[in-house]
Coordinates of C-alpha atoms in Angstrom, one line a residue:
M1 CA 96.0 64.4 101.2
K2 CA 98.6 64.2 98.5
Q3 CA 100.8 67.3 98.2
I4 CA 101.5 68.5 94.7
Q5 CA 104.3 71.0 94.3
S6 CA 104.3 71.4 90.5
V7 CA 102.7 70.2 87.3
T8 CA 104.7 69.4 84.2
L9 CA 103.2 69.8 80.7
R10 CA 104.0 67.6 77.7
S11 CA 106.2 70.3 76.2
G12 CA 108.4 70.2 79.3
V13 CA 107.1 73.4 80.8
T14 CA 106.8 73.0 84.6
I15 CA 104.3 75.2 86.6
G16 CA 104.7 75.4 90.4
K17 CA 107.0 75.9 93.3
G18 CA 110.6 76.5 92.3
H19 CA 109.8 77.4 88.7
P20 CA 109.2 80.8 87.0
C21 CA 105.7 82.2 87.3
F22 CA 103.6 81.0 84.3
V23 CA 102.2 84.3 82.9
V24 CA 99.2 83.9 80.7
A25 CA 97.6 86.3 78.3
E26 CA 93.9 85.5 78.4
I27 CA 92.9 86.4 74.8
G28 CA 89.4 85.0 75.3
N29 CA 87.1 86.5 72.8
N30 CA 88.9 89.9 72.6
H31 CA 89.8 89.0 69.1
Q32 CA 86.3 90.0 68.2
G33 CA 85.8 86.8 66.2
E34 CA 88.6 87.8 63.7
F35 CA 91.4 85.3 63.0
N36 CA 93.9 88.0 62.0
I37 CA 93.3 90.0 65.1
A38 CA 93.8 86.8 67.2
K39 CA 97.1 86.1 65.4
Q40 CA 98.2 89.7 66.0
M41 CA 97.3 89.3 69.7
I42 CA 99.5 86.2 69.9
D43 CA 102.4 88.2 68.4
E44 CA 101.9 91.0 71.0
A45 CA 101.6 88.5 73.9
A46 CA 104.8 86.8 72.9
A47 CA 106.6 90.1 72.6
A48 CA 105.4 91.0 76.1
G49 CA 107.1 87.9 77.4
V50 CA 104.2 85.6 78.5
Q51 CA 104.5 81.8 78.5
G52 CA 100.9 81.0 77.6
V53 CA 98.0 82.2 75.6
K54 CA 94.5 81.2 76.5
F55 CA 91.3 81.2 74.3
Q56 CA 87.7 80.4 74.9
K57 CA 85.4 78.1 73.0
R58 CA 81.6 78.0 73.1
D59 CA 78.8 76.3 71.1
S60 CA 75.8 78.6 71.4
E61 CA 73.2 75.7 71.1
A62 CA 75.0 73.7 73.8
L63 CA 75.6 76.7 76.0
L64 CA 72.2 78.5 75.9
T65 CA 68.5 77.6 75.9
R66 CA 66.4 78.6 72.9
Q67 CA 65.1 81.5 75.0
G68 CA 68.6 82.5 76.0
R69 CA 69.8 82.5 72.3
A70 CA 66.7 84.5 71.2
A71 CA 67.0 87.1 74.0
P72 CA 67.5 90.7 72.5
Y73 CA 71.0 92.0 72.9
T74 CA 71.2 95.5 71.4
G75 CA 73.5 97.4 73.7
P76 CA 76.7 99.2 72.7
N77 CA 78.8 96.1 73.0
S78 CA 76.5 93.9 70.9
F79 CA 77.8 91.9 67.9
G80 CA 74.3 90.7 67.0
P81 CA 70.7 91.6 67.7
T82 CA 70.2 88.5 69.9
Y83 CA 72.5 87.1 72.5
G84 CA 72.9 83.9 70.5
E85 CA 74.0 85.8 67.4
H86 CA 76.2 88.0 69.5
R87 CA 78.0 85.0 71.0
A88 CA 78.3 83.3 67.6
A89 CA 79.9 86.4 66.1
L90 CA 82.7 86.2 68.6
E91 CA 83.6 82.6 68.0
L92 CA 86.6 81.4 66.0
S93 CA 86.1 78.1 64.1
I94 CA 87.9 75.1 65.4
D95 CA 90.1 75.1 62.3
E96 CA 91.1 78.6 63.0
M97 CA 92.0 77.7 66.5
A98 CA 94.0 74.8 65.3
R99 CA 96.0 77.2 63.1
L100 CA 96.4 79.6 66.1
K101 CA 97.6 76.7 68.3
E102 CA 100.3 75.8 65.7
Y103 CA 101.3 79.4 65.4
S104 CA 101.5 79.9 69.2
E105 CA 103.6 76.8 69.6
S106 CA 106.0 78.0 66.8
L107 CA 106.6 81.0 69.1
G108 CA 107.3 78.8 72.1
L109 CA 104.0 79.6 73.8
V110 CA 101.7 77.1 75.5
F111 CA 98.3 77.3 73.7
F112 CA 95.2 76.3 75.8
A113 CA 91.6 77.1 76.1
S114 CA 88.5 77.0 78.3
A115 CA 85.6 75.1 76.9
W116 CA 82.2 76.2 78.1
D117 CA 80.2 73.1 77.0
D118 CA 80.5 69.5 75.9
P119 CA 80.9 70.0 72.1
S120 CA 83.5 72.7 72.7
L121 CA 85.5 70.5 75.0
A122 CA 85.5 67.7 72.5
Q123 CA 86.7 70.1 69.8
I124 CA 89.5 71.5 72.1
L125 CA 90.6 68.0 73.0
D126 CA 90.8 67.1 69.2
L127 CA 93.4 69.9 69.0
D128 CA 95.7 67.7 71.2
V129 CA 96.3 70.5 73.7
E130 CA 98.6 69.9 76.7
L131 CA 96.7 72.0 79.2
L132 CA 93.0 72.8 79.8
K133 CA 91.3 75.6 81.8
I134 CA 88.0 75.3 83.6
S135 CA 86.4 78.7 83.9
S136 CA 85.0 80.1 87.1
A137 CA 81.5 79.9 85.6
E138 CA 81.9 76.1 84.9
L139 CA 83.4 75.1 88.3
V140 CA 80.1 74.0 89.6
N141 CA 79.1 72.1 86.4
V142 CA 79.9 68.7 87.8
P143 CA 79.3 66.7 84.5
L144 CA 81.5 69.0 82.5
V145 CA 84.2 69.1 85.2
R146 CA 84.1 65.3 85.2
K147 CA 84.7 65.2 81.4
Y148 CA 87.6 67.6 81.8
A149 CA 89.1 65.3 84.5
K150 CA 88.6 62.1 82.4
A151 CA 90.7 63.7 79.6
D152 CA 93.7 63.1 81.9
I153 CA 95.3 66.4 80.8
P154 CA 96.7 69.0 83.3
V155 CA 93.9 71.3 84.4
I156 CA 93.8 74.9 85.6
L157 CA 90.7 75.6 87.7
S158 CA 89.6 79.1 88.3
T159 CA 87.7 79.8 91.5
G160 CA 85.8 83.0 91.0
M161 CA 82.2 83.2 92.2
S162 CA 82.9 80.0 94.4
G163 CA 83.0 79.3 98.0
L164 CA 85.1 76.5 99.5
D165 CA 82.3 74.0 99.4
D166 CA 82.0 74.4 95.6
I167 CA 85.7 74.2 95.2
D168 CA 85.8 71.0 97.3
V169 CA 83.4 69.3 94.9
A170 CA 85.2 70.3 91.8
M171 CA 88.6 69.3 93.2
A172 CA 87.3 65.9 94.3
E173 CA 86.0 65.3 90.8
I174 CA 89.3 66.1 89.2
R175 CA 91.5 64.3 91.7
A176 CA 89.4 61.2 91.3
Y177 CA 91.2 60.9 87.9
H178 CA 94.5 62.7 88.4
D179 CA 96.4 65.2 90.5
D180 CA 97.7 67.5 87.7
V181 CA 95.6 70.5 88.8
I182 CA 96.4 74.1 89.5
L183 CA 94.0 76.4 91.3
L184 CA 93.6 80.1 90.5
H185 CA 92.3 82.5 93.1
C186 CA 89.9 84.8 91.3
N187 CA 87.2 87.4 91.8
S188 CA 84.9 87.4 88.8
T189 CA 84.1 91.1 88.8
Y190 CA 85.1 93.0 85.7
P191 CA 86.9 95.2 86.6
C192 CA 87.5 94.0 90.2
P193 CA 88.0 96.7 93.0
E194 CA 91.4 96.2 94.6
E195 CA 89.8 95.9 98.1
H196 CA 87.9 92.8 96.9
I197 CA 90.9 90.9 95.5
G198 CA 92.0 89.1 98.7
L199 CA 95.5 87.9 97.6
P200 CA 96.1 86.1 101.0
V201 CA 93.3 83.6 99.9
M202 CA 96.0 82.0 97.7
E203 CA 97.8 80.7 100.8
A204 CA 94.5 79.4 102.2
L205 CA 93.9 77.5 99.0
R206 CA 97.4 76.0 99.0
D207 CA 96.9 74.8 102.6
R208 CA 93.5 73.4 102.0
Y209 CA 94.1 71.5 98.7
G210 CA 97.8 70.9 98.6
V211 CA 98.2 71.9 94.9
P212 CA 99.9 74.8 93.2
V213 CA 97.9 78.0 93.3
G214 CA 98.0 81.1 91.1
Y215 CA 96.0 84.2 90.4
S216 CA 93.6 85.3 87.7
G217 CA 93.3 89.0 87.9
H218 CA 90.5 91.3 86.7
E219 CA 91.7 94.6 88.2
K220 CA 92.4 97.6 86.0
G221 CA 96.1 98.0 86.9
I222 CA 99.0 95.6 87.4
G223 CA 100.0 96.1 91.0
P224 CA 97.9 93.2 92.5
S225 CA 99.1 90.8 89.8
V226 CA 102.8 91.6 90.6
A227 CA 102.1 91.3 94.3
A228 CA 100.5 87.9 93.7
A229 CA 103.8 86.7 92.1
A230 CA 105.6 88.0 95.2
L231 CA 103.3 86.0 97.4
G232 CA 104.1 82.8 95.4
A233 CA 101.5 82.6 92.6
C234 CA 102.7 79.9 90.2
V235 CA 100.4 81.4 87.5
V236 CA 99.3 84.9 86.8
E237 CA 96.6 85.2 84.2
R238 CA 95.3 88.5 82.9
H239 CA 92.8 89.3 80.2
F240 CA 94.6 90.9 77.2
T241 CA 93.5 93.3 74.5
L242 CA 95.0 95.4 71.7
D243 CA 93.0 98.4 72.8
K244 CA 90.8 99.0 75.9
T245 CA 88.4 101.2 73.9
L246 CA 87.4 98.4 71.6
K247 CA 83.8 97.3 71.5
G248 CA 83.1 94.5 74.1
T249 CA 82.7 94.0 77.8
D250 CA 86.1 92.4 78.6
H251 CA 88.4 95.1 77.2
Q252 CA 88.2 97.6 80.1
A253 CA 89.4 94.9 82.5
S254 CA 92.1 93.8 80.1
L255 CA 95.8 94.8 79.7
E256 CA 97.1 96.4 76.6
P257 CA 100.4 95.2 75.2
A258 CA 102.6 97.8 77.0
Q259 CA 100.9 97.1 80.3
L260 CA 101.3 93.3 79.8
A261 CA 105.0 93.7 79.0
A262 CA 105.5 95.9 82.1
M263 CA 103.7 93.4 84.3
V264 CA 105.9 90.5 83.0
T265 CA 109.0 92.6 83.6
M266 CA 108.0 93.4 87.1
I267 CA 107.1 89.8 87.9
R268 CA 110.5 88.6 86.8
E269 CA 112.1 91.4 88.9
V270 CA 110.0 90.2 91.9
E271 CA 111.1 86.6 91.4
K272 CA 114.7 87.6 91.7
A273 CA 114.0 89.8 94.7
V274 CA 112.5 86.9 96.7
Q275 CA 115.3 84.3 96.0
V276 CA 117.4 85.2 99.1
K277 CA 115.6 83.9 102.3
G278 CA 118.0 84.9 105.0
K279 CA 119.8 88.2 105.9
V280 CA 123.0 88.3 103.8
V281 CA 125.6 91.1 103.5
F282 CA 126.8 90.9 99.9
P283 CA 130.3 91.8 98.7
D284 CA 128.9 95.0 97.0
E285 CA 127.4 96.0 100.3
Q286 CA 130.7 95.4 102.1
A287 CA 132.4 97.8 99.6
A288 CA 129.7 100.4 100.2
A289 CA 130.1 100.0 103.9
K290 CA 133.8 100.7 103.7
K291 CA 133.1 104.0 101.9
L292 CA 129.9 105.1 103.7
R293 CA 130.2 103.8 107.2
K294 CA 132.4 105.5 109.8
C295 CA 135.2 104.4 112.0
I296 CA 136.4 105.7 115.4
V297 CA 139.0 108.5 115.1
F298 CA 140.9 110.5 117.7
S299 CA 139.4 114.0 118.2
R300 CA 142.8 115.6 119.2
D301 CA 146.4 114.8 119.5
L302 CA 147.1 112.5 122.4
P303 CA 150.3 111.2 124.2
A304 CA 151.3 107.6 124.7
G305 CA 149.8 106.1 127.9
H306 CA 146.7 108.3 127.8
I307 CA 143.5 106.6 129.0
L308 CA 140.7 107.2 126.4
T309 CA 137.5 109.0 127.3
E310 CA 134.6 110.1 125.1
A311 CA 136.1 113.5 124.8
D312 CA 139.1 111.9 123.0
L313 CA 137.1 110.2 120.3
T314 CA 134.6 110.9 117.5
T315 CA 133.6 109.1 114.2
R316 CA 134.4 109.9 110.6
C317 CA 134.2 108.3 107.1
P318 CA 135.6 106.3 105.5
R319 CA 135.8 103.2 107.6
V320 CA 139.5 102.5 107.7
G321 CA 139.7 101.8 111.4
V322 CA 137.8 100.3 114.2
S323 CA 134.0 100.4 113.7
P324 CA 131.9 102.5 116.1
V325 CA 130.1 99.3 117.0
H326 CA 133.1 98.8 119.3
W327 CA 132.9 102.2 120.9
D328 CA 132.4 100.9 124.5
E329 CA 135.4 98.5 124.1
V330 CA 137.7 101.4 123.0
L331 CA 136.7 103.6 126.0
G332 CA 139.0 103.2 128.9
A333 CA 141.8 101.7 126.8
A334 CA 145.4 103.1 127.1
L335 CA 147.4 104.3 124.1
N336 CA 150.5 102.3 123.2
R337 CA 151.9 105.4 121.4
S338 CA 151.1 109.0 120.7
V339 CA 148.4 109.7 118.1
K340 CA 147.3 112.6 115.9
H341 CA 143.9 114.4 115.5
E342 CA 141.5 112.4 113.2
E343 CA 143.9 109.4 113.0
P344 CA 141.7 106.3 112.8
V345 CA 141.8 104.1 115.8
Q346 CA 143.4 100.7 115.2
W347 CA 143.4 97.8 117.7
D348 CA 147.2 97.6 117.8
T349 CA 147.3 101.2 119.0
L350 CA 145.4 100.3 122.2
S351 CA 146.1 98.4 125.4
L352 CA 142.7 97.0 126.4
T353 CA 141.6 96.3 129.9
Q354 CA 139.3 93.5 128.6
P355 CA 139.8 91.1 125.6
V356 CA 138.5 92.3 122.3
C357 CA 135.1 90.7 121.4
A358 CA 134.9 88.1 118.6
G359 CA 135.1 89.7 115.2
A360 CA 136.5 93.0 116.5
A361 CA 139.8 92.6 114.8
S362 CA 138.1 92.5 111.3
S363 CA 135.6 95.3 112.1

């Protein structure tokens, strides 16, 4: 199996190992079908520091049966008396999405979308996007997945609601055409209880498929998303809203602007915190050690020739003499000269019965 470490988009953005986590604001339909709200959400997402904004596109007639479109939908989150009318009310036109793509890219953001049916995919492809997203719901839709793959554009594949057998099929379909695919670990519960998130699954997906793996989170908070970045997620995608109290089912599992900004800041902090792989004592630590760590000092005045015992020694700050790590080497040594109470022990003050161990002279 071919191992893919990263995927590079047409704009030059690279997603994968060794590159900053690609943070995505999933705007979805939280714009309530309003262009101006969608544009404001792009502004807020950019201000929060994300790299990508994702939308959704549906064609009700291609998505739903006649019965499904006509089904009554009159709950508190309804935007129309039937489910078909509700879905249609939340849609932006493809012309509006084209304008939003141009605006997003003017802000340095990657604009992409998940298409839920054939006509919507054709429309999104007409926008000349550089990245596509297959939603968790469509992962098992083999004919649609195949059309995504044939477009020969990098694909993010979300894996909510799917077992490994389903993911195997979808991945085989995509990789029959290209290897520019990124998997997102996901639990499609809105909101998702923390105990159901399963962040270690990301590593299992990396091992099984040999592609970059990220995380699509639906939890209420931001802790698991930040932890995902610490565990190597190349993408962190979160649903985004201007206000959690707005009408609609996605808002409660979405992040408001301040939360999104805080999450991005924490992810960038985490990325810095995992750069050093081995134990290193940095120069700032060495300065702190000189101030805070102790050295061996004499606990009383002593004459030349005295053989040192534990009663003759103690430890004090700052470390301007021999480190207490050499305590046992100092015991039993003879003094070359007389010393004073609390004078730091120095190697040249001692006559040792055994050679000083390596590094002692600088400790």
